[in-house]
């Protein structure tokens, strides 16, 4: 899981808050759906038109201009569906605009309530109307029944009375004017009066007929009343109010949207400025990063260079330690050679005498006989004989040969030391060549001869078929010298046990060699062990160790793609094992990933 610190959380929080505000502002300014608004307007207009037509129909019915009342009930289904549509569209349009919705919905409810009343009135009107229609239709049959029961001769007065009632009632139902009701009432009164003088059965029929005619008139009046109520229901006003409120709120919406737009513009501008500032800071920190990176690269290069110098100076310091010993090393064969030459000088006098005598003797022998002085010849012969005996008797020649051989040996020793010195201090840090490990060990031992003196015994357990390796010989020699020097330092001279350094070599797998340098010194304590490869870490007194030996050795082996391992036991001794590839690996890709292996037995 990625761990985020407080600062990152804060940034995230602020970023989210800014984005949320932006989203809110965008939402506030999101476009008003004008088509939807237009549809609402058109619905309102349609409703108003239908309502107006309806009112006209009601009026026409009321005034009797309409032959029937059907047109009054006909627009009802259309109005209901339009009303439903209006309500759903209104809800959709004003959703999210709380205040406007709250102001519009009551008006809508008011309209609906009025519409409800209207519908109820119309329902009542319809049922009343159907009763009226049935009664009206039955009225002529009722009249016929009265007349059918009537005796001939009595017929004329009654017929005309019944006809008058029938006609007046039908005229009234056809054109329901208030004045006609009085006529119907009058005709009915006449009929009833006439009925009193009629036989009972006929009178009963007349009464039925009259009641029927009255029912027609009553229903007609009730219908009128309902129509009046319908006419005064203020549905049109409610629609107007609704339309006005829609328009008002729409206007407000547009104004507030415009205001929010300005806020959005200001906010976006502020955000842009902030973003610009962040971008500028980003660029600045990127530049700084690049600069720091450059500086780091430079100091890394410098560090590498100084490390090379350090290696060299460590080499020189190790060399410095060796100088005294080397001087001694050279001094011994030098004194030897000098002594030899002094002895040779002493030996040269009799030989030179012999040579001089033999020259004189030879010259005398070359003279003609008459010129020879016998006494002188004898003296010369005597001297020559004496010199010859002296030279051969003292085995001068044998000694001279021996002395010369010794002198040459001494000089060879000196030149070998000088050669080793030259090899050792060579600056060929990266020069790779074929290297015989055993020869390297031997030349290191030679250099360390003074250090080893005769107190440390060197044991060799060397593999006879060890292949040569490709490496920088002087560097590897330096590693050997560092480890051997440490081993000697770990064996104080005053202790009873003799010091032993064992050099062991072997092949390691197909492509490596192993070189072990084992001592029976003090061993490395557990608390020291993890630090021995650290630069400048030393347990030695000031002036005796720089603490760089092992760190440099580690670096050298690492650069050769090898490993350096330590196995130690305090009080028993230490083994340093060096593993080196036969061919150098790619630089910077050490096999051991850079860590020395520390093994404490
Ligand atoms: N063979 C060993 N036996 C015991 N201790 C050792 C041995 N080799 C190294 N050490 C310990 O490791 C330390 C670090 O060794 P290193 O060679 O790096 O520095 P140094 O020998 O102290 O100084 P320099 O080698 O630079 O003169 C030594 O001071 C010593 O304490
Ligand atoms: Mg050392």
Coordinates of C-alpha atoms and ligand atoms in Angstrom, one line a residue, residues 314 321 486-487 490 519 522-524 528 532 537-540 544-551 574 576, ligand 1:
X314 CA 46.2 3.9 0.5
X321 CA 54.8 1.1 5.8
X486 CA 46.2 -7.6 8.7
X487 CA 46.9 -11.2 9.5
X490 CA 46.5 -10.0 14.4
X519 CA 45.7 -16.8 10.1
X522 CA 43.2 -13.0 17.5
X523 CA 40.1 -13.4 15.3
X524 CA 37.5 -10.6 14.9
X528 CA 33.8 -5.4 15.1
X532 CA 35.6 -4.1 9.1
X537 CA 37.3 1.8 10.5
X538 CA 40.2 0.6 12.4
X539 CA 40.9 -0.9 15.8
X540 CA 44.6 -0.1 15.5
X544 CA 49.4 2.1 12.7
X545 CA 46.3 1.7 10.6
X546 CA 44.2 4.0 8.4
X547 CA 41.2 1.7 8.4
X548 CA 41.2 1.7 4.6
X549 CA 42.8 -1.6 3.8
X550 CA 39.7 -3.8 3.8
X551 CA 37.3 -1.2 2.4
X574 CA 40.4 -15.7 10.6
X576 CA 39.6 -14.3 4.3
Ligands
LIG1 N1 43.0 -11.0 10.1 C1 42.5 -10.2 11.0 N2 42.4 -10.6 12.3 C2 41.8 -9.8 13.2 N3 41.3 -8.6 12.9 C3 41.3 -8.1 11.7 C4 41.9 -8.9 10.6 N4 41.8 -8.3 9.5 C5 41.2 -7.1 9.8 N5 40.9 -7.0 11.1 C6 40.2 -5.9 11.8 O1 39.6 -5.1 10.8 C7 40.0 -3.8 11.0 C8 40.0 -3.1 9.6 O2 41.0 -3.6 8.8 P1 41.6 -2.7 7.7 O3 42.6 -3.4 7.0 O4 40.4 -2.1 6.9 O5 42.2 -1.4 8.4 P2 43.5 -1.4 9.3 O6 44.3 -2.7 9.1 O7 43.1 -1.1 10.7 O8 44.2 -0.2 8.7 P3 45.0 -0.1 7.3 O9 44.9 -1.5 6.7 O10 44.3 0.9 6.6 O11 46.4 0.2 7.7 C9 41.3 -3.8 11.6 O12 41.5 -2.6 12.4 C10 41.1 -5.0 12.6 O13 40.5 -4.7 13.8

